[in-house]
């Protein structure tokens, strides 16, 4: 059972992201669902995670994988019912696993009743004031109100047809046109989200991962911004872009924190924001969110200098505000790290790869991914894992183009393939149809699984002591024995990263020459098959060891 007195659980937690559509399917429709997740919780228990974070399972037309929410306080029938959610939470809690759900406060689905009411209402009405409706520019209002682009290509504004059939106002959407942005200057929006928080807190969730939380407040007057708005954006002349990281967001987070703190146990808020570390750190000040994704870390290429300096700057930025640092290598928006590291140099995180594009070196990528994870899990703070990475699953870089669902694929005129390759349903049992993803015999999954998924399946890895799954289990178990801050070994050879925590030493040979271990070292974890007493750690390998020397 989870222990409500364990108030600091999140400071060093391992939090496992479940993407519900692709985790496990209980009824054979090829789409993952909540009962499917519940039926597979034993896997997460054995893996040894502290919490699961569920990507959205709310009613949604799924134009952006559920990040287009039509009702914040229910379960989409394709994923199950509220009773299924309660069963999932109860079972997880009985196993000692906390449950975090996704809060999507920047935008809803255009199917949301409030947006439908806004479309039907007049200009200037209270219904429209829940969103950002504006008249267009140009003689007939035919131009968007400002120059902001949306994150999925094209302008961030769409013109509506008024109820009388005339071309009318425009509404703001930083993402897909099917995702209108809420107007957080409107108290009614704040009140409604407080209701949503309480709804899930009353159902015993342990926290929220907060989607694009840095975009809630827009600069007054929605001014033009003729500078970049994508990726990690830096201030220009001391000003952040008018759609990101405006000062007003912090009061919203403080009000949420007060709500969470009024509940039993420690419930947490985790910020999703692609900002420079020192800006992200302001979101995790003591009275705001508890932690934030460390995207600076996720963005690093396989290079010892880059990784080490990001670890140092991440720890420094968070120490300033007393928050634990988090670590993450994969999620549902980026190319899986087992494939990213199979390319040399940097790769576009979200652009996707097509079957005719250069393919990653799968074996090399996996070897590096295992080394990267083994090092990440030794770092102080909490770590986020994305479903399937514990199987060493590669990105599906050869998906047929005609099955793609990421809205960016259509919006970009088939130029940007997007994020489907990391969202392919998981393989559980090598010999079953759909590799056991659907418990009812069926081979049709919402995105097709490639033939080569078989050997990655959970059951194929269970009994193989060298498997990625066994490495993850062992690292999660050993991680619990690590204590105290990082002590860097400043004498580490070029291309390696070396540090200690307590009496455990970690040597990650990223891209160096084979690196020597001290005499008498006893290796307690190795990211690649490693025979003792070996004295050399090859590149693309991380080992944890104890040694006599200080
Ligand atoms: O992602 C938002 C997000 O921050 C990134 O897409 C970001 O805009 C981009 O990396 C900057 O370069 C969240 C969800 O995780 C994603 O799945 C949704 O599509 C998106 O919000 C919209 O809700
Ligand atoms: Ca299903």
PDB file of C-alpha atoms in Angstrom, residues 17-186:
ATOM      1  CA  UNK A  17       4.345   7.253 -18.348  1.00  0.00           C
ATOM      2  CA  UNK A  18       1.480   5.214 -19.755  1.00  0.00           C
ATOM      3  CA  UNK A  19       0.094   6.303 -23.102  1.00  0.00           C
ATOM      4  CA  UNK A  20      -3.317   4.616 -22.706  1.00  0.00           C
ATOM      5  CA  UNK A  21      -4.048   4.044 -26.407  1.00  0.00           C
ATOM      6  CA  UNK A  22      -0.917   1.948 -26.743  1.00  0.00           C
ATOM      7  CA  UNK A  23      -0.318   0.153 -23.452  1.00  0.00           C
ATOM      8  CA  UNK A  24      -2.769  -2.775 -23.360  1.00  0.00           C
ATOM      9  CA  UNK A  25      -6.166  -3.469 -24.941  1.00  0.00           C
ATOM     10  CA  UNK A  26      -8.710  -5.452 -22.907  1.00  0.00           C
ATOM     11  CA  UNK A  27     -11.513  -5.840 -25.462  1.00  0.00           C
ATOM     12  CA  UNK A  28      -9.869  -6.505 -28.815  1.00  0.00           C
ATOM     13  CA  UNK A  29     -10.741  -3.246 -30.583  1.00  0.00           C
ATOM     14  CA  UNK A  30      -7.041  -2.558 -31.127  1.00  0.00           C
ATOM     15  CA  UNK A  31      -7.062   0.469 -28.817  1.00  0.00           C
ATOM     16  CA  UNK A  32      -5.535   0.362 -25.365  1.00  0.00           C
ATOM     17  CA  UNK A  33      -7.872   1.074 -22.446  1.00  0.00           C
ATOM     18  CA  UNK A  34      -8.048   1.458 -18.670  1.00  0.00           C
ATOM     19  CA  UNK A  35      -8.973  -2.175 -17.876  1.00  0.00           C
ATOM     20  CA  UNK A  36      -6.007  -3.145 -20.065  1.00  0.00           C
ATOM     21  CA  UNK A  37      -3.724  -0.988 -17.929  1.00  0.00           C
ATOM     22  CA  UNK A  38      -5.126  -2.463 -14.713  1.00  0.00           C
ATOM     23  CA  UNK A  39      -4.548  -5.985 -16.030  1.00  0.00           C
ATOM     24  CA  UNK A  40      -0.886  -5.195 -16.645  1.00  0.00           C
ATOM     25  CA  UNK A  41      -0.077  -3.331 -13.421  1.00  0.00           C
ATOM     26  CA  UNK A  42       1.827  -6.371 -12.188  1.00  0.00           C
ATOM     27  CA  UNK A  43       4.436  -5.561 -14.853  1.00  0.00           C
ATOM     28  CA  UNK A  44       4.949  -2.097 -13.364  1.00  0.00           C
ATOM     29  CA  UNK A  45       5.032  -3.511  -9.881  1.00  0.00           C
ATOM     30  CA  UNK A  46       7.793  -5.925 -10.856  1.00  0.00           C
ATOM     31  CA  UNK A  47       9.624  -3.185 -12.674  1.00  0.00           C
ATOM     32  CA  UNK A  48       9.627  -1.290  -9.397  1.00  0.00           C
ATOM     33  CA  UNK A  49       8.200   2.115 -10.305  1.00  0.00           C
ATOM     34  CA  UNK A  50       6.805   4.496  -7.697  1.00  0.00           C
ATOM     35  CA  UNK A  51       4.077   6.078  -9.799  1.00  0.00           C
ATOM     36  CA  UNK A  52       2.348   5.967 -13.156  1.00  0.00           C
ATOM     37  CA  UNK A  53       1.391   9.040 -15.119  1.00  0.00           C
ATOM     38  CA  UNK A  54      -1.501   8.437 -17.490  1.00  0.00           C
ATOM     39  CA  UNK A  55      -1.653  10.505 -20.656  1.00  0.00           C
ATOM     40  CA  UNK A  56      -5.227  11.736 -21.341  1.00  0.00           C
ATOM     41  CA  UNK A  57      -8.058   9.183 -21.349  1.00  0.00           C
ATOM     42  CA  UNK A  58     -10.838  11.790 -21.259  1.00  0.00           C
ATOM     43  CA  UNK A  59     -13.660  12.075 -23.813  1.00  0.00           C
ATOM     44  CA  UNK A  60     -11.999  13.392 -26.938  1.00  0.00           C
ATOM     45  CA  UNK A  61     -12.294  13.213 -30.706  1.00  0.00           C
ATOM     46  CA  UNK A  62      -8.579  12.191 -30.620  1.00  0.00           C
ATOM     47  CA  UNK A  63      -7.449  14.766 -33.133  1.00  0.00           C
ATOM     48  CA  UNK A  64      -4.296  15.180 -31.065  1.00  0.00           C
ATOM     49  CA  UNK A  65      -4.054  11.860 -29.262  1.00  0.00           C
ATOM     50  CA  UNK A  66      -6.434  12.914 -26.481  1.00  0.00           C
ATOM     51  CA  UNK A  67      -4.692  16.238 -25.781  1.00  0.00           C
ATOM     52  CA  UNK A  68      -7.906  17.665 -27.228  1.00  0.00           C
ATOM     53  CA  UNK A  69     -10.241  17.209 -24.282  1.00  0.00           C
ATOM     54  CA  UNK A  70     -14.004  17.471 -24.751  1.00  0.00           C
ATOM     55  CA  UNK A  71     -14.879  16.733 -21.110  1.00  0.00           C
ATOM     56  CA  UNK A  72     -12.312  17.053 -18.334  1.00  0.00           C
ATOM     57  CA  UNK A  73     -14.284  15.055 -15.801  1.00  0.00           C
ATOM     58  CA  UNK A  74     -15.069  11.754 -17.452  1.00  0.00           C
ATOM     59  CA  UNK A  75     -13.501   8.770 -19.246  1.00  0.00           C
ATOM     60  CA  UNK A  76     -13.814   8.336 -23.007  1.00  0.00           C
ATOM     61  CA  UNK A  77     -15.947   5.226 -23.692  1.00  0.00           C
ATOM     62  CA  UNK A  78     -13.133   3.844 -25.857  1.00  0.00           C
ATOM     63  CA  UNK A  79     -10.939   3.784 -22.738  1.00  0.00           C
ATOM     64  CA  UNK A  80     -13.618   2.609 -20.292  1.00  0.00           C
ATOM     65  CA  UNK A  81     -15.604   4.232 -17.510  1.00  0.00           C
ATOM     66  CA  UNK A  82     -15.046   6.173 -14.307  1.00  0.00           C
ATOM     67  CA  UNK A  83     -15.560   2.889 -12.459  1.00  0.00           C
ATOM     68  CA  UNK A  84     -12.672   1.430 -14.502  1.00  0.00           C
ATOM     69  CA  UNK A  85     -10.579   4.409 -13.486  1.00  0.00           C
ATOM     70  CA  UNK A  86     -11.373   3.803  -9.811  1.00  0.00           C
ATOM     71  CA  UNK A  87     -10.463   0.137 -10.156  1.00  0.00           C
ATOM     72  CA  UNK A  88      -7.167   1.083 -11.775  1.00  0.00           C
ATOM     73  CA  UNK A  89      -6.335   3.552  -9.004  1.00  0.00           C
ATOM     74  CA  UNK A  90      -7.323   1.156  -6.233  1.00  0.00           C
ATOM     75  CA  UNK A  91      -5.241  -1.647  -7.703  1.00  0.00           C
ATOM     76  CA  UNK A  92      -2.247   0.623  -8.261  1.00  0.00           C
ATOM     77  CA  UNK A  93      -2.463   1.957  -4.715  1.00  0.00           C
ATOM     78  CA  UNK A  94      -2.715  -1.584  -3.354  1.00  0.00           C
ATOM     79  CA  UNK A  95       0.557  -2.324  -5.164  1.00  0.00           C
ATOM     80  CA  UNK A  96       2.129   0.830  -3.725  1.00  0.00           C
ATOM     81  CA  UNK A  97       2.068   2.661  -7.076  1.00  0.00           C
ATOM     82  CA  UNK A  98       0.820   6.252  -7.124  1.00  0.00           C
ATOM     83  CA  UNK A  99      -1.333   7.567  -9.968  1.00  0.00           C
ATOM     84  CA  UNK A 100      -0.791  10.875 -11.757  1.00  0.00           C
ATOM     85  CA  UNK A 101      -3.181  12.124 -14.421  1.00  0.00           C
ATOM     86  CA  UNK A 102      -2.732  14.628 -17.212  1.00  0.00           C
ATOM     87  CA  UNK A 103      -4.190  18.116 -16.914  1.00  0.00           C
ATOM     88  CA  UNK A 104      -4.574  19.946 -20.237  1.00  0.00           C
ATOM     89  CA  UNK A 105      -5.372  23.535 -19.240  1.00  0.00           C
ATOM     90  CA  UNK A 106      -4.101  25.538 -22.200  1.00  0.00           C
ATOM     91  CA  UNK A 107      -6.735  24.362 -24.652  1.00  0.00           C
ATOM     92  CA  UNK A 108      -9.692  22.043 -24.965  1.00  0.00           C
ATOM     93  CA  UNK A 109     -11.193  20.238 -27.933  1.00  0.00           C
ATOM     94  CA  UNK A 110     -13.349  22.233 -30.316  1.00  0.00           C
ATOM     95  CA  UNK A 111     -15.975  19.597 -29.420  1.00  0.00           C
ATOM     96  CA  UNK A 112     -16.031  20.860 -25.821  1.00  0.00           C
ATOM     97  CA  UNK A 113     -19.554  22.152 -25.050  1.00  0.00           C
ATOM     98  CA  UNK A 114     -18.138  25.501 -23.919  1.00  0.00           C
ATOM     99  CA  UNK A 115     -16.485  26.058 -27.290  1.00  0.00           C
ATOM    100  CA  UNK A 116     -19.555  24.928 -29.195  1.00  0.00           C
ATOM    101  CA  UNK A 117     -21.579  27.417 -27.136  1.00  0.00           C
ATOM    102  CA  UNK A 118     -19.025  30.123 -27.939  1.00  0.00           C
ATOM    103  CA  UNK A 119     -19.380  29.464 -31.669  1.00  0.00           C
ATOM    104  CA  UNK A 120     -23.156  29.739 -31.395  1.00  0.00           C
ATOM    105  CA  UNK A 121     -23.005  32.923 -29.298  1.00  0.00           C
ATOM    106  CA  UNK A 122     -22.523  36.521 -30.416  1.00  0.00           C
ATOM    107  CA  UNK A 123     -19.265  38.480 -30.637  1.00  0.00           C
ATOM    108  CA  UNK A 124     -18.471  39.947 -27.236  1.00  0.00           C
ATOM    109  CA  UNK A 125     -20.643  37.409 -25.392  1.00  0.00           C
ATOM    110  CA  UNK A 126     -19.583  35.799 -22.092  1.00  0.00           C
ATOM    111  CA  UNK A 127     -19.415  32.469 -23.968  1.00  0.00           C
ATOM    112  CA  UNK A 128     -16.763  33.833 -26.344  1.00  0.00           C
ATOM    113  CA  UNK A 129     -14.897  35.449 -23.452  1.00  0.00           C
ATOM    114  CA  UNK A 130     -13.875  31.971 -22.243  1.00  0.00           C
ATOM    115  CA  UNK A 131     -11.605  31.772 -25.302  1.00  0.00           C
ATOM    116  CA  UNK A 132      -9.550  34.243 -27.327  1.00  0.00           C
ATOM    117  CA  UNK A 133     -11.894  35.499 -30.037  1.00  0.00           C
ATOM    118  CA  UNK A 134     -10.746  38.566 -31.993  1.00  0.00           C
ATOM    119  CA  UNK A 135     -11.762  40.423 -35.131  1.00  0.00           C
ATOM    120  CA  UNK A 136      -9.410  39.885 -38.029  1.00  0.00           C
ATOM    121  CA  UNK A 137      -7.158  42.490 -39.602  1.00  0.00           C
ATOM    122  CA  UNK A 138      -7.494  43.781 -43.171  1.00  0.00           C
ATOM    123  CA  UNK A 139     -10.384  45.607 -44.812  1.00  0.00           C
ATOM    124  CA  UNK A 140     -12.807  42.750 -44.202  1.00  0.00           C
ATOM    125  CA  UNK A 141     -11.198  41.046 -41.248  1.00  0.00           C
ATOM    126  CA  UNK A 142      -9.747  38.472 -43.599  1.00  0.00           C
ATOM    127  CA  UNK A 143      -6.297  38.415 -41.953  1.00  0.00           C
ATOM    128  CA  UNK A 144      -5.450  36.745 -38.637  1.00  0.00           C
ATOM    129  CA  UNK A 145      -5.298  39.090 -35.615  1.00  0.00           C
ATOM    130  CA  UNK A 146      -1.533  38.634 -35.161  1.00  0.00           C
ATOM    131  CA  UNK A 147       1.476  36.806 -36.588  1.00  0.00           C
ATOM    132  CA  UNK A 148       1.634  33.862 -34.177  1.00  0.00           C
ATOM    133  CA  UNK A 149       2.199  30.447 -35.762  1.00  0.00           C
ATOM    134  CA  UNK A 150       0.614  27.327 -34.324  1.00  0.00           C
ATOM    135  CA  UNK A 151       2.867  24.507 -33.142  1.00  0.00           C
ATOM    136  CA  UNK A 152       1.542  22.182 -35.831  1.00  0.00           C
ATOM    137  CA  UNK A 153       2.278  24.467 -38.811  1.00  0.00           C
ATOM    138  CA  UNK A 154       0.215  27.358 -40.176  1.00  0.00           C
ATOM    139  CA  UNK A 155      -1.246  30.311 -38.269  1.00  0.00           C
ATOM    140  CA  UNK A 156      -2.409  30.074 -34.648  1.00  0.00           C
ATOM    141  CA  UNK A 157      -5.787  31.535 -35.656  1.00  0.00           C
ATOM    142  CA  UNK A 158      -8.818  30.091 -37.412  1.00  0.00           C
ATOM    143  CA  UNK A 159     -11.713  32.164 -38.713  1.00  0.00           C
ATOM    144  CA  UNK A 160     -15.214  31.073 -37.761  1.00  0.00           C
ATOM    145  CA  UNK A 161     -18.438  31.232 -39.664  1.00  0.00           C
ATOM    146  CA  UNK A 162     -20.907  33.201 -37.564  1.00  0.00           C
ATOM    147  CA  UNK A 163     -24.347  31.699 -36.832  1.00  0.00           C
ATOM    148  CA  UNK A 164     -25.814  33.939 -39.575  1.00  0.00           C
ATOM    149  CA  UNK A 165     -23.513  32.366 -42.173  1.00  0.00           C
ATOM    150  CA  UNK A 166     -21.072  35.282 -42.593  1.00  0.00           C
ATOM    151  CA  UNK A 167     -17.302  35.014 -42.210  1.00  0.00           C
ATOM    152  CA  UNK A 168     -16.645  36.187 -38.696  1.00  0.00           C
ATOM    153  CA  UNK A 169     -14.138  36.414 -35.873  1.00  0.00           C
ATOM    154  CA  UNK A 170     -10.976  34.411 -35.374  1.00  0.00           C
ATOM    155  CA  UNK A 171     -10.061  32.239 -32.385  1.00  0.00           C
ATOM    156  CA  UNK A 172      -6.602  31.498 -31.053  1.00  0.00           C
ATOM    157  CA  UNK A 173      -5.118  27.981 -30.967  1.00  0.00           C
ATOM    158  CA  UNK A 174      -1.422  27.510 -30.233  1.00  0.00           C
ATOM    159  CA  UNK A 175      -1.822  23.905 -31.396  1.00  0.00           C
ATOM    160  CA  UNK A 176      -4.277  22.327 -33.834  1.00  0.00           C
ATOM    161  CA  UNK A 177      -7.376  24.307 -34.934  1.00  0.00           C
ATOM    162  CA  UNK A 178      -9.334  21.621 -33.079  1.00  0.00           C
ATOM    163  CA  UNK A 179      -7.672  22.861 -29.849  1.00  0.00           C
ATOM    164  CA  UNK A 180      -8.949  26.374 -28.963  1.00  0.00           C
ATOM    165  CA  UNK A 181      -6.948  28.107 -26.207  1.00  0.00           C
ATOM    166  CA  UNK A 182      -8.775  28.956 -22.987  1.00  0.00           C
ATOM    167  CA  UNK A 183      -8.686  32.559 -21.795  1.00  0.00           C
ATOM    168  CA  UNK A 184      -7.029  32.338 -18.376  1.00  0.00           C
ATOM    169  CA  UNK A 185      -7.720  36.023 -17.698  1.00  0.00           C
ATOM    170  CA  UNK A 186     -11.321  34.942 -17.214  1.00  0.00           C
TER     171      UNK A 186
END
